[in-house]
Amino acid sequence: MDSLSFSSSSSSSTHQRQACKQYHYVSEQRTVTVKVLELLDADFGLYVWPSALVLAEYIFRRLDMFTGSIDSPKIILELGAGTALPSLLLAKATTPGSTVLITTDRPYAPHIFDNINRAYKENDISWTMDQRHEQQQHRIIVRSLGWGDFTLASPHNPDGGLLQLLKDVSGIEQAKAGSPRSPGKIDLILGSDTFYNPPDFEPLLATVSFIINRHNPDCVFLTSYQNRSAKRNIDHLLEKWGLEGRVIEWEAFDFDMSKFVTSGDTDGTEGGSFASMSEDVEQEQDCHDEEQESEEEEEERWMRLAKEEIGHAISAPEAGLSSMPVLVLVDYSSGSDFEEGDATEIDDEETPAAADDSASVSNYGHEQENYNHKMGDGGSLSSVHVLWICKRGRGDDAFAAWERNRHQAAKANE
């Protein structure tokens, strides 16, 4: 019987109050305790949100799917890590050297990275990126990564953007079955509550899309989100960036919300020049006799168009939920026809997740042609869902393979 419990304590200083929460994961195969450090201030990146709890629970119950081997480690990137519960759990629960964990958050936020590094130390996790010691220590990178930042390292940004990260990852050798060791590629992307702030939706998906469409078409983005508003939808953004998704039901990993309740706890623009990005990429990849220069030109075009789309999105003048500019999202939930140039009215009030809304989301990719994937601001643990995203056009086969691997891993552990 799997179970999870948590306890917490807090301390204060003249500058900030800190809480240390302990999450206890128990199964027939292993028992894992993860300590997470929270800073009790206005920064929402330093608090454990419900989405992180659900994603971590899924990871623990499907741990074999997140584990590689010493010769071929699974390279896992966490975006917008915050308190980094998923990364910490993987570091505690996996064999040293079987994974390479890349824990990232936004640039120019040293307090977040200080907190993550302290959390790794608090959990007695020793780590290095030196492959000579990979059997004794975990291989972990803690660094900044701005969504939609396609740059190399520079004096002003030593970590650089996505291109620098992928360059660093290529230096991690992986030995695939029946093949010699080759440059590393990101196998899995993780993110909890990444669909929170509308201006971030397109930069996030541009980052994920570049990894999946230009770096590793077998890569999967696994993210948890809260279904907080019936007025938001990312289906058109997934299509625009050459992606598609499926919702993983709670029943698929026996998620029990009661374990997390203690006593007393009672858009972006539509279409545009980038809409056919995935088709263009596939056509380019089918031309086996292309010169290397053409591939580089295609990549430069991809990034140029991505930057233009992100720039248009974040500079949209429409009013939103905060003083920041927001994306204009299409309201697929109303059933009304959408005309190009129309904008969805966004309501500040939190919309409770109705029973029929939950059913609509849970049938995503199965019974509905219009998936009506909704996003917003607010919500609780009961409205959290796990979303599985892959390269567009590969969803059915890739998700079926993902589920087969899950069943095989579960059977191997019986």
Short mmCIF file of C-alpha atoms in Angstrom, two decimals:
data_model
loop_
_atom_site.label_atom_id
_atom_site.label_comp_id
_atom_site.label_asym_id
_atom_site.label_seq_id
_atom_site.Cartn_x
_atom_site.Cartn_y
_atom_site.Cartn_z
CA MET A 1 0.00 0.00 0.00
CA ASP A 2 1.44 3.34 -1.04
CA SER A 3 1.07 6.24 1.32
CA LEU A 4 2.24 9.77 1.85
CA SER A 5 2.21 12.05 4.85
CA PHE A 6 3.84 15.34 5.64
CA SER A 7 4.89 17.42 8.62
CA SER A 8 6.25 20.92 8.86
CA SER A 9 8.17 23.26 11.11
CA SER A 10 9.10 26.90 10.76
CA SER A 11 11.74 29.32 11.92
CA SER A 12 12.06 33.08 11.60
CA SER A 13 14.81 35.66 11.34
CA THR A 14 15.01 39.38 10.93
CA HIS A 15 14.82 38.99 7.16
CA GLN A 16 12.46 36.11 6.41
CA ARG A 17 10.50 33.22 7.85
CA GLN A 18 11.35 29.75 6.64
CA ALA A 19 9.32 26.56 6.81
CA CYS A 20 10.67 23.04 6.39
CA LYS A 21 8.09 20.50 5.26
CA GLN A 22 8.75 16.78 5.18
CA TYR A 23 6.93 14.58 2.69
CA HIS A 24 7.01 10.84 3.40
CA TYR A 25 6.49 8.54 0.40
CA VAL A 26 6.03 4.83 1.13
CA SER A 27 5.56 1.87 -1.21
CA GLU A 28 6.36 -1.83 -1.08
CA GLN A 29 9.67 -1.16 -2.83
CA ARG A 30 10.94 1.92 -0.97
CA THR A 31 10.40 4.60 1.64
CA VAL A 32 11.46 8.14 0.80
CA THR A 33 11.39 11.29 2.92
CA VAL A 34 11.83 14.62 1.15
CA LYS A 35 12.48 17.88 2.96
CA VAL A 36 11.26 21.00 1.18
CA LEU A 37 12.21 24.51 2.25
CA GLU A 38 9.68 27.31 1.89
CA LEU A 39 10.33 31.01 2.34
CA LEU A 40 7.23 32.66 3.70
CA ASP A 41 7.20 35.86 1.70
CA ALA A 42 5.39 37.27 -1.30
CA ASP A 43 7.34 35.20 -3.84
CA PHE A 44 5.02 32.49 -5.12
CA GLY A 45 8.05 30.57 -6.40
CA LEU A 46 9.06 29.58 -2.88
CA TYR A 47 5.91 27.83 -1.76
CA VAL A 48 4.74 24.24 -2.39
CA TRP A 49 1.61 24.59 -4.49
CA PRO A 50 -0.95 21.77 -4.91
CA SER A 51 0.20 21.06 -8.47
CA ALA A 52 3.67 20.11 -7.20
CA LEU A 53 2.14 17.63 -4.75
CA VAL A 54 0.19 15.87 -7.50
CA LEU A 55 3.12 15.76 -9.93
CA ALA A 56 5.45 14.40 -7.24
CA GLU A 57 2.89 11.74 -6.35
CA TYR A 58 2.71 10.66 -9.99
CA ILE A 59 6.51 10.53 -10.22
CA PHE A 60 6.81 8.38 -7.10
CA ARG A 61 4.18 5.90 -8.25
CA ARG A 62 5.77 5.65 -11.72
CA LEU A 63 9.39 6.01 -10.64
CA ASP A 64 10.80 3.39 -13.02
CA MET A 65 9.65 5.52 -15.96
CA PHE A 66 11.86 8.36 -14.73
CA THR A 67 14.97 6.24 -14.16
CA GLY A 68 17.70 5.32 -16.63
CA SER A 69 20.98 3.52 -16.01
CA ILE A 70 24.58 4.46 -15.29
CA ASP A 71 25.50 4.06 -18.97
CA SER A 72 22.35 5.74 -20.25
CA PRO A 73 21.00 8.12 -17.61
CA LYS A 74 17.58 9.66 -18.04
CA ILE A 75 18.09 13.40 -18.56
CA ILE A 76 15.24 15.27 -16.87
CA LEU A 77 14.65 19.02 -17.00
CA GLU A 78 12.40 20.75 -14.46
CA LEU A 79 11.08 24.14 -15.57
CA GLY A 80 10.00 26.79 -13.07
CA ALA A 81 11.09 24.54 -10.21
CA GLY A 82 10.41 26.90 -7.29
CA THR A 83 10.89 24.75 -4.20
CA ALA A 84 11.81 21.85 -6.55
CA LEU A 85 9.78 19.06 -4.90
CA PRO A 86 9.77 16.86 -8.07
CA SER A 87 13.55 17.21 -8.53
CA LEU A 88 14.23 16.56 -4.85
CA LEU A 89 12.03 13.47 -4.90
CA LEU A 90 13.81 12.08 -7.97
CA ALA A 91 17.20 12.74 -6.39
CA LYS A 92 16.18 10.95 -3.18
CA ALA A 93 14.36 8.03 -4.82
CA THR A 94 16.60 7.12 -7.78
CA THR A 95 19.97 5.38 -7.91
CA PRO A 96 22.88 7.85 -8.14
CA GLY A 97 23.97 8.19 -11.75
CA SER A 98 20.75 6.80 -13.24
CA THR A 99 19.35 10.27 -13.85
CA VAL A 100 20.71 13.69 -14.71
CA LEU A 101 18.51 16.30 -13.05
CA ILE A 102 18.46 19.85 -14.41
CA THR A 103 16.59 22.04 -11.94
CA THR A 104 15.79 25.48 -13.34
CA ASP A 105 13.87 28.64 -12.54
CA ARG A 106 13.74 32.20 -13.82
CA PRO A 107 16.94 34.25 -14.17
CA TYR A 108 18.01 36.94 -11.73
CA ALA A 109 16.35 35.29 -8.72
CA PRO A 110 19.33 34.19 -6.59
CA HIS A 111 17.14 33.59 -3.52
CA ILE A 112 15.32 30.80 -5.40
CA PHE A 113 18.56 29.03 -6.33
CA ASP A 114 19.99 29.51 -2.84
CA ASN A 115 16.84 27.88 -1.49
CA ILE A 116 17.08 24.95 -3.94
CA ASN A 117 20.75 24.35 -3.15
CA ARG A 118 20.01 24.44 0.58
CA ALA A 119 17.20 21.94 0.05
CA TYR A 120 19.53 19.50 -1.73
CA LYS A 121 21.96 19.78 1.19
CA GLU A 122 19.14 19.45 3.72
CA ASN A 123 18.21 16.15 2.06
CA ASP A 124 21.83 14.91 2.26
CA ILE A 125 22.08 14.74 -1.52
CA SER A 126 25.69 14.91 -2.71
CA TRP A 127 26.01 15.68 -6.37
CA THR A 128 28.42 16.45 -9.16
CA MET A 129 28.48 16.68 -12.95
CA ASP A 130 31.83 14.88 -13.16
CA GLN A 131 31.06 11.62 -15.01
CA ARG A 132 34.03 9.89 -13.36
CA HIS A 133 32.11 9.86 -10.07
CA GLU A 134 28.67 9.18 -11.47
CA GLN A 135 28.27 5.86 -9.63
CA GLN A 136 28.77 7.45 -6.21
CA GLN A 137 26.97 10.74 -6.62
CA HIS A 138 23.91 12.19 -8.25
CA ARG A 139 24.37 14.30 -11.35
CA ILE A 140 22.48 17.54 -10.84
CA ILE A 141 22.53 20.97 -12.45
CA VAL A 142 20.88 23.93 -10.71
CA ARG A 143 20.73 26.90 -13.06
CA SER A 144 18.53 29.66 -14.41
CA LEU A 145 16.51 29.33 -17.61
CA GLY A 146 14.27 32.03 -18.98
CA TRP A 147 11.34 30.71 -20.99
CA GLY A 148 11.62 31.81 -24.60
CA ASP A 149 15.29 32.72 -24.16
CA PHE A 150 17.17 31.17 -27.11
CA THR A 151 20.67 32.39 -26.30
CA LEU A 152 24.14 31.16 -25.42
CA ALA A 153 26.00 32.19 -22.28
CA SER A 154 27.24 35.77 -22.09
CA PRO A 155 28.97 38.00 -19.51
CA HIS A 156 25.57 39.44 -18.62
CA ASN A 157 23.93 36.01 -18.34
CA PRO A 158 26.52 33.33 -17.48
CA ASP A 159 23.92 30.55 -17.54
CA GLY A 160 22.65 31.62 -20.95
CA GLY A 161 19.33 30.50 -22.37
CA LEU A 162 18.05 27.33 -23.96
CA LEU A 163 20.78 27.05 -26.59
CA GLN A 164 23.45 27.05 -23.88
CA LEU A 165 21.52 24.47 -21.87
CA LEU A 166 21.20 22.15 -24.86
CA LYS A 167 24.89 22.63 -25.65
CA ASP A 168 25.75 21.61 -22.09
CA VAL A 169 23.38 18.64 -22.25
CA SER A 170 25.04 17.40 -25.45
CA GLY A 171 28.21 16.92 -23.41
CA ILE A 172 26.46 14.28 -21.29
CA GLU A 173 27.02 10.96 -23.04
CA GLN A 174 24.21 8.43 -23.28
CA ALA A 175 24.51 4.85 -24.54
CA LYS A 176 21.26 3.81 -26.22
CA ALA A 177 20.45 0.13 -26.68
CA GLY A 178 22.53 -1.35 -29.50
CA SER A 179 24.21 1.98 -30.26
CA PRO A 180 27.49 3.60 -29.27
CA ARG A 181 27.53 6.43 -26.75
CA SER A 182 26.12 9.62 -28.23
CA PRO A 183 25.56 13.25 -27.18
CA GLY A 184 22.91 13.59 -24.51
CA LYS A 185 19.35 14.71 -25.17
CA ILE A 186 16.65 15.79 -22.76
CA ASP A 187 14.30 12.82 -22.24
CA LEU A 188 11.66 14.38 -20.00
CA ILE A 189 10.52 17.88 -19.11
CA LEU A 190 8.72 18.44 -15.81
CA GLY A 191 6.76 21.44 -14.62
CA SER A 192 4.21 22.06 -11.88
CA ASP A 193 1.78 24.97 -12.16
CA THR A 194 3.67 26.33 -15.15
CA PHE A 195 0.36 27.42 -16.72
CA TYR A 196 -0.32 30.04 -14.07
CA ASN A 197 0.46 33.48 -15.50
CA PRO A 198 -1.01 34.01 -19.02
CA PRO A 199 1.92 36.09 -20.35
CA ASP A 200 4.14 33.07 -19.72
CA PHE A 201 2.11 30.56 -21.75
CA GLU A 202 3.73 31.17 -25.14
CA PRO A 203 7.33 31.58 -23.90
CA LEU A 204 6.86 28.32 -21.99
CA LEU A 205 5.45 26.44 -24.97
CA ALA A 206 8.08 27.93 -27.28
CA THR A 207 10.75 26.51 -24.97
CA VAL A 208 9.08 23.11 -24.76
CA SER A 209 8.43 23.06 -28.51
CA PHE A 210 12.05 23.81 -29.36
CA ILE A 211 13.23 20.92 -27.20
CA ILE A 212 10.69 18.49 -28.65
CA ASN A 213 10.62 19.62 -32.29
CA ARG A 214 14.26 20.61 -32.74
CA HIS A 215 16.19 18.62 -30.11
CA ASN A 216 14.49 15.31 -29.29
CA PRO A 217 11.14 14.33 -30.88
CA ASP A 218 10.77 11.53 -28.31
CA CYS A 219 10.87 13.97 -25.40
CA VAL A 220 7.69 14.41 -23.33
CA PHE A 221 6.54 17.38 -21.24
CA LEU A 222 4.77 16.26 -18.07
CA THR A 223 3.11 19.10 -16.21
CA SER A 224 0.47 19.49 -13.52
CA TYR A 225 -1.95 22.40 -13.55
CA GLN A 226 -5.03 23.67 -11.76
CA ASN A 227 -8.26 23.90 -13.74
CA ARG A 228 -9.10 27.30 -12.28
CA SER A 229 -11.19 28.99 -14.94
CA ALA A 230 -13.61 27.96 -17.65
CA LYS A 231 -12.56 31.00 -19.66
CA ARG A 232 -9.07 29.84 -20.61
CA ASN A 233 -7.85 27.29 -23.09
CA ILE A 234 -4.46 26.33 -24.56
CA ASP A 235 -5.54 23.96 -27.33
CA HIS A 236 -4.80 26.50 -30.05
CA LEU A 237 -1.41 27.27 -28.48
CA LEU A 238 -0.46 23.59 -28.43
CA GLU A 239 -1.41 23.32 -32.10
CA LYS A 240 0.43 26.52 -32.95
CA TRP A 241 3.67 25.29 -31.38
CA GLY A 242 3.51 21.80 -32.91
CA LEU A 243 2.41 19.98 -29.74
CA GLU A 244 -0.51 17.93 -28.47
CA GLY A 245 -1.50 16.57 -25.09
CA ARG A 246 -3.45 14.06 -23.04
CA VAL A 247 -4.73 14.30 -19.49
CA ILE A 248 -3.58 11.52 -17.14
CA GLU A 249 -6.45 10.60 -14.84
CA TRP A 250 -5.94 10.38 -11.09
CA GLU A 251 -7.18 6.80 -11.30
CA ALA A 252 -4.19 5.95 -13.50
CA PHE A 253 -1.88 6.39 -10.53
CA ASP A 254 -4.33 5.83 -7.65
CA PHE A 255 -4.03 9.38 -6.41
CA ASP A 256 -5.64 9.81 -3.00
CA MET A 257 -6.25 13.45 -2.13
CA SER A 258 -7.09 12.65 1.50
CA LYS A 259 -3.41 11.94 2.22
CA PHE A 260 -2.65 15.63 1.78
CA VAL A 261 -5.35 16.87 4.16
CA THR A 262 -4.34 17.29 7.79
CA SER A 263 -6.75 17.39 10.71
CA GLY A 264 -8.25 20.83 11.05
CA ASP A 265 -7.80 21.60 7.40
CA THR A 266 -11.17 21.80 6.59
CA ASP A 267 -3.09 33.52 -24.82
CA GLY A 268 -1.93 34.30 -27.01
CA THR A 269 -2.66 35.37 -30.59
CA GLU A 270 -4.35 32.90 -32.91
CA GLY A 271 -2.55 31.61 -35.98
CA GLY A 272 -0.06 34.01 -37.47
CA SER A 273 3.13 33.34 -39.37
CA PHE A 274 4.14 30.62 -36.92
CA ALA A 275 0.96 28.54 -37.12
CA SER A 276 2.47 26.06 -39.59
CA MET A 277 5.70 25.62 -37.66
CA SER A 278 5.34 21.87 -37.10
CA GLU A 279 4.55 21.14 -40.75
CA ASP A 280 7.55 23.20 -41.88
CA VAL A 281 9.82 21.33 -39.47
CA GLU A 282 8.59 17.94 -40.66
CA GLN A 283 9.08 18.89 -44.30
CA GLU A 284 12.63 20.01 -43.56
CA GLN A 285 13.40 16.78 -41.72
CA ASP A 286 12.17 14.69 -44.65
CA CYS A 287 14.80 16.17 -46.97
CA HIS A 288 17.68 13.81 -46.24
CA ASP A 289 19.99 15.40 -48.80
CA GLU A 290 19.89 18.90 -47.28
CA GLU A 291 23.15 20.63 -46.52
CA GLN A 292 24.16 21.39 -42.92
CA GLU A 293 23.79 25.08 -43.68
CA SER A 294 20.10 24.57 -44.50
CA GLU A 295 19.52 22.94 -41.12
CA GLU A 296 21.21 25.84 -39.39
CA GLU A 297 19.15 28.32 -41.40
CA GLU A 298 15.97 26.46 -40.44
CA GLU A 299 16.92 26.62 -36.79
CA GLU A 300 17.66 30.32 -37.05
CA ARG A 301 14.30 30.87 -38.77
CA TRP A 302 12.56 28.86 -36.05
CA MET A 303 14.09 31.00 -33.31
CA ARG A 304 13.45 34.25 -35.17
CA LEU A 305 9.76 33.45 -35.63
CA ALA A 306 9.51 32.21 -32.05
CA LYS A 307 10.95 35.44 -30.70
CA GLU A 308 8.56 37.46 -32.86
CA GLU A 309 5.56 35.48 -31.65
CA ILE A 310 6.63 35.79 -28.02
CA GLY A 311 7.18 39.51 -28.47
CA HIS A 312 3.70 39.97 -29.92
CA ALA A 313 2.17 37.91 -27.12
CA ILE A 314 3.75 39.66 -24.16
CA SER A 315 3.12 43.13 -25.58
CA ALA A 316 -0.61 42.59 -26.11
CA PRO A 317 -2.44 45.65 -24.74
CA GLU A 318 -5.51 43.82 -23.43
CA ALA A 319 -6.25 44.10 -19.70
CA GLY A 320 -5.72 41.02 -17.59
CA LEU A 321 -5.57 39.69 -14.06
CA SER A 322 -2.66 41.89 -13.06
CA SER A 323 -0.84 44.98 -14.20
CA MET A 324 1.28 42.85 -16.54
CA PRO A 325 0.29 42.50 -20.21
CA VAL A 326 -1.55 39.23 -20.83
CA LEU A 327 -2.24 36.94 -23.74
CA VAL A 328 -5.59 37.00 -25.48
CA LEU A 329 -6.98 33.50 -25.07
CA VAL A 330 -9.74 31.98 -27.15
CA ASP A 331 -12.87 31.04 -25.22
CA TYR A 332 -13.63 27.54 -26.49
CA SER A 333 -15.88 26.86 -23.50
CA SER A 334 -18.63 29.24 -24.65
CA GLY A 335 -19.43 27.30 -27.81
CA SER A 336 -19.47 30.52 -29.81
CA ASP A 337 -17.66 30.93 -33.11
CA PHE A 338 -14.33 32.70 -32.87
CA GLU A 339 -13.37 35.32 -35.40
CA GLU A 340 -9.77 36.37 -35.82
CA GLY A 341 -9.17 39.52 -33.84
CA ASP A 342 -11.81 38.72 -31.22
CA ALA A 343 -10.64 38.50 -27.63
CA THR A 344 -11.97 36.44 -24.79
CA GLU A 345 -13.14 38.43 -21.82
CA ILE A 346 -11.13 37.33 -18.80
CA ASP A 347 -12.83 37.39 -15.43
CA ASP A 348 -10.84 38.19 -12.28
CA GLU A 349 -13.11 36.03 -10.17
CA GLU A 350 -12.12 32.46 -9.52
CA THR A 351 -14.42 29.97 -11.23
CA PRO A 352 -15.01 26.74 -9.28
CA ALA A 353 -14.39 23.61 -11.30
CA ALA A 354 -17.82 22.17 -11.99
CA ALA A 355 -18.39 18.44 -12.28
CA ASP A 356 -19.13 18.61 -16.00
CA ASP A 357 -15.96 20.67 -16.56
CA SER A 358 -13.91 17.95 -14.88
CA ALA A 359 -15.49 15.34 -17.10
CA SER A 360 -14.77 17.44 -20.15
CA VAL A 361 -11.10 17.69 -19.26
CA SER A 362 -10.77 14.04 -18.29
CA ASN A 363 -11.95 12.96 -21.74
CA TYR A 364 -9.17 14.98 -23.37
CA GLY A 365 -7.78 13.08 -26.33
CA HIS A 366 -10.32 10.28 -26.12
CA GLU A 367 -13.96 11.17 -26.71
CA GLN A 368 -13.81 14.84 -27.68
CA GLU A 369 -12.69 16.42 -30.91
CA ASN A 370 -12.45 19.80 -29.17
CA TYR A 371 -10.34 19.03 -26.12
CA ASN A 372 -11.31 22.23 -24.26
CA HIS A 373 -8.18 22.32 -22.17
CA LYS A 374 -8.77 25.10 -19.62
CA MET A 375 -6.32 27.18 -17.62
CA GLY A 376 -6.63 30.08 -15.18
CA ASP A 377 -5.80 31.58 -11.76
CA GLY A 378 -6.93 30.17 -8.40
CA GLY A 379 -8.16 26.71 -7.44
CA SER A 380 -7.33 23.91 -5.04
CA LEU A 381 -5.92 20.40 -4.94
CA SER A 382 -9.18 18.89 -6.18
CA SER A 383 -8.85 20.84 -9.44
CA VAL A 384 -5.29 19.71 -10.25
CA HIS A 385 -4.70 17.61 -13.37
CA VAL A 386 -1.62 15.99 -14.91
CA LEU A 387 -1.06 16.90 -18.55
CA TRP A 388 1.17 14.83 -20.87
CA ILE A 389 2.44 16.75 -23.93
CA CYS A 390 4.36 15.43 -26.94
CA LYS A 391 5.21 16.27 -30.57
CA ARG A 392 2.08 16.96 -32.59
CA GLY A 393 0.97 14.04 -34.77
CA ARG A 394 2.53 11.44 -32.49
CA GLY A 395 0.12 11.65 -29.57
CA ASP A 396 -1.85 8.42 -29.93
CA ASP A 397 1.15 6.16 -30.58
CA ALA A 398 3.43 7.92 -28.11
CA PHE A 399 0.85 7.95 -25.32
CA ALA A 400 0.04 4.28 -25.93
CA ALA A 401 3.76 3.50 -25.66
CA TRP A 402 3.97 5.57 -22.47
CA GLU A 403 1.09 3.58 -20.96
CA ARG A 404 2.63 0.27 -22.06
CA ASN A 405 5.89 1.20 -20.37
CA ARG A 406 3.94 2.13 -17.26
CA HIS A 407 2.22 -1.27 -17.14
CA GLN A 408 5.48 -3.11 -17.82
CA ALA A 409 7.23 -1.22 -15.04
CA ALA A 410 4.37 -1.91 -12.63
CA LYS A 411 4.39 -5.62 -13.52
CA ALA A 412 8.16 -5.82 -13.02
CA ASN A 413 7.75 -4.45 -9.50
CA GLU A 414 5.05 -6.93 -8.48
#
